[in-house]
Amino acid sequence: MSKRLKNCISGRIPKVDAVRDLLSRINPDEIRSIHEEMIDIIKRNRVFREGTIGGYVVAGLDGVELFSSTKKSCPNCLSRKKHTGETEYFYRSEVCMIIGKSPHVILGQEMLKPRDGSGKDEGELTGGKRLIERLKKRHGHFADVIVADALYLNAPFINTLKENGLEGCPYKLRVVRYHEQWEENGKETERFMWLVTTLEAADYRVLWEMMHRRWDIEENGFHQLKTYYHAKHCYCRDAVETIFNLIIIGFNVRELYLYRRSRNFAGSGISRKSINRIFCDELLTEKVKQILYEKGG
């Protein structure tokens, strides 16, 4: 890693403790504002002008656990009891990400807050409502449709979407029942699924695709963040939100580079994992600090 850093940083490489101290002094709102400006540019450039599924700009909403410990804790940790009776401390964030057509841009995240006194820790519904309201206030109409799992089939949450001008018609709920059949290991398999939406006019096939592409937030979002961006590692408990926001910014930059700047990536058959390795190898071989420190580089 030291060789890569020498190619990126001008001057002496700081010690790990110095980096942790610096991160703990940064106001998370400053990093969030950088991320918000990135989303403003994406909207201004009309990256999703044709929609992501069936002409709609669709965003997925879900919670993700970053890491946990039974040994260390801080005032911002959530807590729970394990079956062994031990208290486990953890961090959890509510994330909103574009699903369907790439790039899978993360629009924002909201850290869940611990209990206040004798109350309960915040749940995903509370954090999800706060995140939707903040995104609407900051970015205006940031998505046409919000897709979430059955946990979010809750009147206050649906009302939050309606009040913020999302999910189409604000008066009725539409229930669609799907019967799916496929072959698995040589056997016929089937299941029934129900979808609840406020989109009265959308074709049922478009709704079916939205329902299934909700997994993008797991497969193209959380899996990538934890596996290749080390979001499940606690670098500094005093700067969890700052670090997670920095990771999200890096994730978005890579997605935009691959699907907006590098036009051939989508059909190349090259995986994101391979691209990450290429980036790391180039940090070892190229004197990229001359580019990074050059105006306009």
C-alpha angles and dihedrals in degrees: 000000000000091000091053092049092050088058091051107035125066109217132005117350109244122238120253092250091053091052092049091049091050093048092050090055095053117100107235089219090065092058091043090055090055089052091048091052088053090054089049090055091048090053092045091051090048094230091170098038092135095045127244102251124024093337093306125113100232126194127190122218124201144136126252130195111222102193142321140210139183092201107049132042142162136195091269096055124110115222140208139172119251122215087257091061094251120133113239122202122206147157124236131185134193110226132194116198137171110253133193113031117042141280094069097208119188106228096192149319135223123202114225114237127230124246119288109222110313095349127106128264114264116271131215093265093058093045092044093054091048092049093049092049092048094048091048093049093047103037106020114217098010097163140010097217134024115207122197139156128263093280089074095054088110129128097231091050093048089048089053090056091048094048090052094052097252131129098035120252113046098202115056139040121220121207119201122189117206127197110200125191129182142149119256124177090346094307131107111246129188141177140176121230132186126210124193118199144154091221102107099173102041116113113254090235090057090049090049090054092048090051093052096040088058084089088070088084089058100038102033096027119031095027091052093045094050099038103039104018097041094230089155091063120090106224096168126356091207091059107036095127093044092051094045091051090049090051090051091051090052090048092052093047091054093047092050092046093051098043103029107027101030101053096184099055098086094062099030098090090228114136126228087243090060091047090053090053091049091052091050093048091051090052087058096048107030128071091228095162088079088060096041094051095042115098109257093010 
